[in-house]
Short mmCIF file of C-alpha atoms and ligand atoms in Angstrom, two decimals:
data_model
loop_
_atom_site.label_atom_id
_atom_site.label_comp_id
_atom_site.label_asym_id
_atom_site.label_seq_id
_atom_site.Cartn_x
_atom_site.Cartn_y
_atom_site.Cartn_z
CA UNK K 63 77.70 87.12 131.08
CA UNK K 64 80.27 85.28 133.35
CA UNK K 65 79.71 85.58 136.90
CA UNK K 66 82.27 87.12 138.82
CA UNK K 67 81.97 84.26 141.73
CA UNK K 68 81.07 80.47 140.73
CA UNK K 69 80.96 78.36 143.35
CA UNK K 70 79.76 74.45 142.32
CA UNK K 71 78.65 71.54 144.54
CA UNK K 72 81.12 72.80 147.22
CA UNK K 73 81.43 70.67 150.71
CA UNK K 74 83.12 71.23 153.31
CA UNK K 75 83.79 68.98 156.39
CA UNK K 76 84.69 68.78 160.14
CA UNK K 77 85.76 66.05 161.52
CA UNK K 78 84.81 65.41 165.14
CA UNK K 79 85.23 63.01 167.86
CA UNK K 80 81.25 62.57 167.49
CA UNK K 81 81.32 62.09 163.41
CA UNK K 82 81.89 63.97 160.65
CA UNK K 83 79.75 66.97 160.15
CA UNK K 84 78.99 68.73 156.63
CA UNK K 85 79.11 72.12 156.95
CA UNK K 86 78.54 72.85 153.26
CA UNK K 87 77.59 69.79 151.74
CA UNK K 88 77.23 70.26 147.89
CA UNK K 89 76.32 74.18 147.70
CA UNK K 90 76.32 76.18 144.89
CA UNK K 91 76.13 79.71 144.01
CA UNK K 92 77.03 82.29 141.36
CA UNK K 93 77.21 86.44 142.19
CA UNK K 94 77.88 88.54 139.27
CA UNK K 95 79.91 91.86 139.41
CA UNK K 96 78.37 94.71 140.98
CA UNK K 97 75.39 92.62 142.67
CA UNK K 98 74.57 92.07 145.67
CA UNK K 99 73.60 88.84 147.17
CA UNK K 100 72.25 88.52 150.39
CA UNK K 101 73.15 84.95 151.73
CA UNK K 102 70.53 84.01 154.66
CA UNK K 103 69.60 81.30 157.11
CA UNK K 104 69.57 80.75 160.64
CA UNK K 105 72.74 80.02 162.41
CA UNK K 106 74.60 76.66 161.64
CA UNK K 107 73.09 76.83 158.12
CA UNK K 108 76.92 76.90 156.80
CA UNK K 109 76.83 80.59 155.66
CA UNK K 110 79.90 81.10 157.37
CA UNK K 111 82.32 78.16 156.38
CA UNK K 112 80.77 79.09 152.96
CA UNK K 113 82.26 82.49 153.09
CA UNK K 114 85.29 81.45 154.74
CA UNK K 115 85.69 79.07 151.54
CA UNK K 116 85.51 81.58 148.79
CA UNK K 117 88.71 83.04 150.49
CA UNK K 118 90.59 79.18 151.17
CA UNK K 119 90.39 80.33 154.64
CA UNK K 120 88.15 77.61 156.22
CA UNK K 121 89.60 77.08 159.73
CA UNK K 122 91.20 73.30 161.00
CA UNK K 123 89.58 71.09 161.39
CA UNK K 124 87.70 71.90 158.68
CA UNK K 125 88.82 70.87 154.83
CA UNK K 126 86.92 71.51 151.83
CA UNK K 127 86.81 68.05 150.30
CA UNK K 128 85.00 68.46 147.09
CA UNK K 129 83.46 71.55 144.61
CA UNK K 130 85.33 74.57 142.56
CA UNK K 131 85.26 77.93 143.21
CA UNK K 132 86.25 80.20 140.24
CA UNK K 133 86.58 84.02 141.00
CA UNK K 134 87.36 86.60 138.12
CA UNK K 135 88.08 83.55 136.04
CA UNK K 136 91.11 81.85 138.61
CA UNK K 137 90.44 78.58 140.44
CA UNK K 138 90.59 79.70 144.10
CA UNK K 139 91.41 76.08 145.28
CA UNK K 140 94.41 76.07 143.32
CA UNK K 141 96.07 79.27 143.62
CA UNK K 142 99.41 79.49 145.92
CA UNK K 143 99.97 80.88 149.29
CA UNK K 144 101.58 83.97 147.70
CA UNK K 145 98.46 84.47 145.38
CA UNK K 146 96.10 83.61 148.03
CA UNK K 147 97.66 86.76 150.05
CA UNK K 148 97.26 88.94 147.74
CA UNK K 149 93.72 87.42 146.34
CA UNK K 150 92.56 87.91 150.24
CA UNK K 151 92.09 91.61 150.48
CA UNK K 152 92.51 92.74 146.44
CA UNK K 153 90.36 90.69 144.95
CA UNK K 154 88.25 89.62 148.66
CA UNK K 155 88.17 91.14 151.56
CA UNK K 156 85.49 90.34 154.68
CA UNK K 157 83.99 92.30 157.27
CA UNK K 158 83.92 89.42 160.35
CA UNK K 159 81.35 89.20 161.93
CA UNK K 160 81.44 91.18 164.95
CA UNK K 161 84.90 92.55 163.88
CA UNK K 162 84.68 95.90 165.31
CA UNK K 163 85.40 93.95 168.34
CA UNK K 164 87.98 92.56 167.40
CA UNK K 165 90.17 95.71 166.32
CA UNK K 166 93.93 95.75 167.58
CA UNK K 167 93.13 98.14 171.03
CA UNK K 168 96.58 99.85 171.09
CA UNK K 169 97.20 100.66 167.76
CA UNK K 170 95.43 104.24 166.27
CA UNK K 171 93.44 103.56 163.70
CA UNK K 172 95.71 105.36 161.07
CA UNK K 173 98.10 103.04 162.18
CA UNK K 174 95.93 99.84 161.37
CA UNK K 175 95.31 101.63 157.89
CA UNK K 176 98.98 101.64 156.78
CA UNK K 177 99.68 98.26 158.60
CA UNK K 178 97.03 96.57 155.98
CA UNK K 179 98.38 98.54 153.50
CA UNK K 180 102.08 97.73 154.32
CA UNK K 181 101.46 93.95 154.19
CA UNK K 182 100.19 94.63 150.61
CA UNK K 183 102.79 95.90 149.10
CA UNK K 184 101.30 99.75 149.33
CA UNK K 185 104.26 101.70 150.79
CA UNK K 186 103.43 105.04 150.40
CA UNK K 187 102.39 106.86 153.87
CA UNK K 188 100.57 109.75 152.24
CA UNK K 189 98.74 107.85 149.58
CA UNK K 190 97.42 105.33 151.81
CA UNK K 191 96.31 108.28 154.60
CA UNK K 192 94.57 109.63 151.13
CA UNK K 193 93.06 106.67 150.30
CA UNK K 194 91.84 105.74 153.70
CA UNK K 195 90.68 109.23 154.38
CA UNK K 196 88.05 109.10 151.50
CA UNK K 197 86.79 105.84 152.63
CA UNK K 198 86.19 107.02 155.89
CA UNK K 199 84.38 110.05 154.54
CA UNK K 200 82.16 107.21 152.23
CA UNK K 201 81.24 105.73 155.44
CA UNK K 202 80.74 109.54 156.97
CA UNK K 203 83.31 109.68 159.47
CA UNK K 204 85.47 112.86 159.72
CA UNK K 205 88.95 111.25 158.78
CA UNK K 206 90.20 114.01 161.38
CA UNK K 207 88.57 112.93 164.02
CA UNK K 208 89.10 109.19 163.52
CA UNK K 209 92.49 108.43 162.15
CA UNK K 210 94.55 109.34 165.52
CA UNK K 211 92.05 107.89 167.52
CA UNK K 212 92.11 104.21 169.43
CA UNK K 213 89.52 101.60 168.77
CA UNK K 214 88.17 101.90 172.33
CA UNK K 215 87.52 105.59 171.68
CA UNK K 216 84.92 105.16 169.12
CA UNK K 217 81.26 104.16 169.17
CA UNK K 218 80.44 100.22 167.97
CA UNK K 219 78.80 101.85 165.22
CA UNK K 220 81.99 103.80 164.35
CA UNK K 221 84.49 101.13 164.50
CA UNK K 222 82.11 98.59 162.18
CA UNK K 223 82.32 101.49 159.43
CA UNK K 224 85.92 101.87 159.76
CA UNK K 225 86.15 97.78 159.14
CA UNK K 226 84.13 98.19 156.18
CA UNK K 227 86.71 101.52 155.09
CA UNK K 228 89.40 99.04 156.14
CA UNK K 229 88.19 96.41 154.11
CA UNK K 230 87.99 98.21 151.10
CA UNK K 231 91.40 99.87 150.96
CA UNK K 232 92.85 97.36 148.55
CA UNK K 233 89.82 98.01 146.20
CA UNK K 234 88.64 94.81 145.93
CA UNK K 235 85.89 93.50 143.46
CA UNK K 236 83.84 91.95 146.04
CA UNK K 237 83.46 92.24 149.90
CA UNK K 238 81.73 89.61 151.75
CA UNK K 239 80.00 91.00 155.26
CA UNK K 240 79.32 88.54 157.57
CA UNK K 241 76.01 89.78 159.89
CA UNK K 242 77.73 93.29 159.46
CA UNK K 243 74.55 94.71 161.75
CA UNK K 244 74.37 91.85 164.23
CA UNK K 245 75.81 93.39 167.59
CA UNK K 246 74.47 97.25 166.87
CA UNK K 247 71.32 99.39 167.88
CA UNK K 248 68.44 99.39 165.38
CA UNK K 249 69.08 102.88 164.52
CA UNK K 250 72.70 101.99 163.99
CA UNK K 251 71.82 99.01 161.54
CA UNK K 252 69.78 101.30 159.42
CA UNK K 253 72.65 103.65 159.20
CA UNK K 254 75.08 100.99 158.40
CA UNK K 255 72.82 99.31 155.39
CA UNK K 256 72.50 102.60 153.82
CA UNK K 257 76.01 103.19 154.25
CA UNK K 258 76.50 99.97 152.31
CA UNK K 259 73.77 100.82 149.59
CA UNK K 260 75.60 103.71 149.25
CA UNK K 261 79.15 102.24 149.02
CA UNK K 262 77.74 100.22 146.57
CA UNK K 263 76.33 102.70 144.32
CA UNK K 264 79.63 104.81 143.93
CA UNK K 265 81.99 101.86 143.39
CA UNK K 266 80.20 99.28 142.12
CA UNK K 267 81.67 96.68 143.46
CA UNK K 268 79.75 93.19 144.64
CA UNK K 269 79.20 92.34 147.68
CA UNK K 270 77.87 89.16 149.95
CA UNK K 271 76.09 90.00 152.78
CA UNK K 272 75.67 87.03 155.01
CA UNK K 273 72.60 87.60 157.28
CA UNK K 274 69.66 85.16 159.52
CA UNK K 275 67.35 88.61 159.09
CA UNK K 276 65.40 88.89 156.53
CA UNK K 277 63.99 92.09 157.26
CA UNK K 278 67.47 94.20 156.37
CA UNK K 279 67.72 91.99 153.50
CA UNK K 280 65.36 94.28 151.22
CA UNK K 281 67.18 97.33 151.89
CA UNK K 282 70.36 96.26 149.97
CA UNK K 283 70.15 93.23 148.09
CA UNK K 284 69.73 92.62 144.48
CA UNK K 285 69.14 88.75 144.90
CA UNK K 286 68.87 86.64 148.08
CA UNK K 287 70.54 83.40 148.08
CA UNK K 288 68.52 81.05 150.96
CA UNK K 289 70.86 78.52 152.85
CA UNK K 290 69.69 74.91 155.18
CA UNK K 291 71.73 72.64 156.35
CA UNK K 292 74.76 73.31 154.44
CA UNK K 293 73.20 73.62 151.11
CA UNK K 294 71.70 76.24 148.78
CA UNK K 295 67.71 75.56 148.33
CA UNK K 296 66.62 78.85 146.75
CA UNK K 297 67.78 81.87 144.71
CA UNK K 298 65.76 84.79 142.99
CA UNK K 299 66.18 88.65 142.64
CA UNK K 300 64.36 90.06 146.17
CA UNK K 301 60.85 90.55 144.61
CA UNK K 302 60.81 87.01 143.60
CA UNK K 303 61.86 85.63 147.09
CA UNK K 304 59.71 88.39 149.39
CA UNK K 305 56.52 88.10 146.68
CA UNK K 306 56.66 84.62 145.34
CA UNK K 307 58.97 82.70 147.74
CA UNK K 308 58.89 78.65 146.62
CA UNK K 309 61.13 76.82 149.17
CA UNK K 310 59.13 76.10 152.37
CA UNK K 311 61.87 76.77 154.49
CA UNK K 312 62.28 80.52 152.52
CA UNK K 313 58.53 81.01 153.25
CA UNK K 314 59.26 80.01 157.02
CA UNK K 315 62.29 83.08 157.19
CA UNK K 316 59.94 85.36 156.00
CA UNK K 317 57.36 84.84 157.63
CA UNK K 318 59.07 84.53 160.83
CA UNK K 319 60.97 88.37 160.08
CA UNK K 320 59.56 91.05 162.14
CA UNK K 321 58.20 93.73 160.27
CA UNK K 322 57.80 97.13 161.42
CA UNK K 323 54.34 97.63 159.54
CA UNK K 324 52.99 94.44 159.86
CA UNK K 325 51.33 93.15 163.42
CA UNK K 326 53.80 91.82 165.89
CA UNK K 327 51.17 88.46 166.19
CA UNK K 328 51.40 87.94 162.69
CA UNK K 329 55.24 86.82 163.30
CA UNK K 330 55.36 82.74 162.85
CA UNK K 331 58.96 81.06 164.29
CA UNK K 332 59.48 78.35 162.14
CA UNK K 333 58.58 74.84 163.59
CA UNK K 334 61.42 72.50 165.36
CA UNK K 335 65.14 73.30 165.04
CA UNK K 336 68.20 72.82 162.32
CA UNK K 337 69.16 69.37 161.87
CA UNK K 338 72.12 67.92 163.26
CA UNK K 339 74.93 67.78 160.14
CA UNK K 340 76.62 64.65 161.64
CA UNK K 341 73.10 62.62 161.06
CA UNK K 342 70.93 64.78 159.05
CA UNK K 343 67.37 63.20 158.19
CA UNK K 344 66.88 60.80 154.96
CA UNK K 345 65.78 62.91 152.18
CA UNK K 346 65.13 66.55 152.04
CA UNK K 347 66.89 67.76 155.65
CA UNK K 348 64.02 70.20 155.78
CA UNK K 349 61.25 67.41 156.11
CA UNK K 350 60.86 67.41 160.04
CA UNK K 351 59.70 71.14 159.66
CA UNK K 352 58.36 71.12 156.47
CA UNK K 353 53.82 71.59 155.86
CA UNK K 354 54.50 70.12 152.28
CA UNK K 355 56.74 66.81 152.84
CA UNK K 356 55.19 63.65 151.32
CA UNK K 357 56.87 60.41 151.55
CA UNK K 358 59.13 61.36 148.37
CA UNK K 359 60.68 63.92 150.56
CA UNK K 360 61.72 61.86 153.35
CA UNK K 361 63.69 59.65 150.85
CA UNK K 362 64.88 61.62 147.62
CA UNK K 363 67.47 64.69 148.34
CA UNK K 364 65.90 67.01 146.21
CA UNK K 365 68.36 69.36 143.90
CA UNK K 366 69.08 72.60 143.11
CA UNK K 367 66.46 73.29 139.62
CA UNK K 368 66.04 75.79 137.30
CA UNK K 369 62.34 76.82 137.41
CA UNK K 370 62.25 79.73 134.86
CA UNK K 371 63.85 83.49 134.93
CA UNK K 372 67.09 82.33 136.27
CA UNK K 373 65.40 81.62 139.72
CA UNK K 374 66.55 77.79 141.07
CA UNK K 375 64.56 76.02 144.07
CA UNK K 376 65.66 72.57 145.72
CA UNK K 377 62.16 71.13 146.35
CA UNK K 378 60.17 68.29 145.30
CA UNK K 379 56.72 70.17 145.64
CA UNK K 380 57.67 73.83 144.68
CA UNK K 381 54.68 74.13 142.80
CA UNK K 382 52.37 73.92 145.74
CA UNK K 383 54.38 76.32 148.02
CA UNK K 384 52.95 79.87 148.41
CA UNK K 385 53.29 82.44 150.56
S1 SF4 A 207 61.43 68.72 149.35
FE1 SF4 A 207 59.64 68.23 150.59
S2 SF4 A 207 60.32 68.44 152.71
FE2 SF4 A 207 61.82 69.46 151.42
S3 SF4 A 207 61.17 71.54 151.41
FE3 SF4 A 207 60.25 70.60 149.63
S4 SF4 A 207 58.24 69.91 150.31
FE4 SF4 A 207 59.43 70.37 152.14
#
């Protein structure tokens, strides 16, 4: 089956005054329709300007210099501005992270529906209220209550599920989330993942949840795609990566998550910090952190390999990695 998203050897660069940093620097990853992929690592791993790819969107001075991105069978990187509009929030949309902060404060939120809407093409008033009132009610807000109210009248927790209503109002085939839980209440982010689990379930569309937590990864995600340094070093379904992890670095994530079973002084950080992406280390770029490097590792970039079931690993000594 043809994925829905293929993204190959993508990198993406920034130059600064300092050098010239890789954001993405050869990533690769494939979601297939109705999945969803969780996409985790700790912040600077190049989730972001990997998500902000997939739509052309990646902000100056960033370029993408190399890779292909192929959605529903088009070549993102070569599709005009026009197409690129409409490809945006039909065939794409994203939740920003921390977008519920970032809502237009004096327009009612009825208003912000048809606006969207508008700049799409959808004209009609009543079929758009229709349309954005069932959302709302798949998110379990009372379209009455919400629609003629102002951002700043709502809870953070209300205004993130009208973004992801929002969001889906073109009915795209995919929705990307960046950290779509990051700024809310644990109670709150609970809500909000079964929300999306739900969302999920009755329209079946994908979705790419970008996260650094890989304790709300479970609840949603079909497969969890593990990002360092601007590249892609592991991908399995979720039992695979929470039973059977074999990147050292995917190991480290979980066994840094905080669990609410588990003791609080079984939680391990993981050693050191992200490299710097203007002079990454020689080698694998996880080797300063890494229990398993060996001299190989300090030398040979290790690549993205198959290793049986559809599961791929970038690591020279996956064999000897357990959890
Ligand atoms: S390639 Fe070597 S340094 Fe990199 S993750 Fe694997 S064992 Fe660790």
């Amino acid at each position: 089956m043809k994925p829905l998203l293929s993204v190959r050897d993508l990198t993406v660069e920034f130059e600064l005054t300092r050098g010239i940093l890789k954001a993405v620097n050869g990533a690769s990853l494939e979601v297939h329709k109705g999945e969803v992929m969780a996409l985790v690592g700790e912040s600077g791993s190049g989730k972001t300007t990997f998500a902000f790819s997939i739509l052309n969107l990646v902000p100056p001075p960033g370029r993408i210099t190399s890779g292909k991105i192929i959605f529903d069978g088009r070549d993102v990187l070569s599709l005009s501005e026009e197409e690129l509009r409409k490809y945006r929030w039909k065939e794409v949309a994203m939740v920003f992270q921390a977008a519920q902060n970032a809502m237009n404060p004096v327009m009612r939120i009825a208003d912000q529906m048809l606006d969207t809407a508008q700049a799409h093409g959808k004209t009609s008033r009543g079929e758009v209220l229709e349309r954005a009132s069932e959302l709302l009610r798949m998110v379990h807000l009372e379209p009455s209550q919400v629609l003629h109210a102002y951002p700043h009248e709502l809870s953070g927790g209300m205004r993130q599920r009208v973004i992801i209503a929002l969001s889906l109002l073109l009915d795209p085939k995919m929705l990307i989330l960046d950290e779509p839980t990051t700024a809310l209440d644990v109670v709150t982010q609970a809500y909000i993942l079964d929300i999306l689990a739900e969302i999920r379930q009755k329209l079946g569309l994908a979705m790419l949840l970008l996260t650094h937590d890989m304790s709300i990864v479970a609840k949603v995600a079909d497969r969890v795609a593990v990002m360092y340094a601007g590249k892609v070093v592991e991908v399995g379904n979720i039992e695979e990566i929470f039973y059977d992890a074999k990147h050292p670095y995917t190991v480290g994530l979980i066994k840094a998550a905080p669990s609410l079973i588990g003791d609080i002084a079984d939680k391990r950080p993981i050693p050191g910090s992200p490299p710097d992406l203007i002079n990454p280390p020689p080698g694998c770029p996880f080797h300063p952190r890494c229990d398993y490097a060996t001299d190989r590792c300090r030398e040979e970039v290790p690549v993205l390999t198959p290793i049986g079931d559809g599961r791929v690993v970038a690591c020279h000594n996956w064999q000897q990695v357990h959890l």
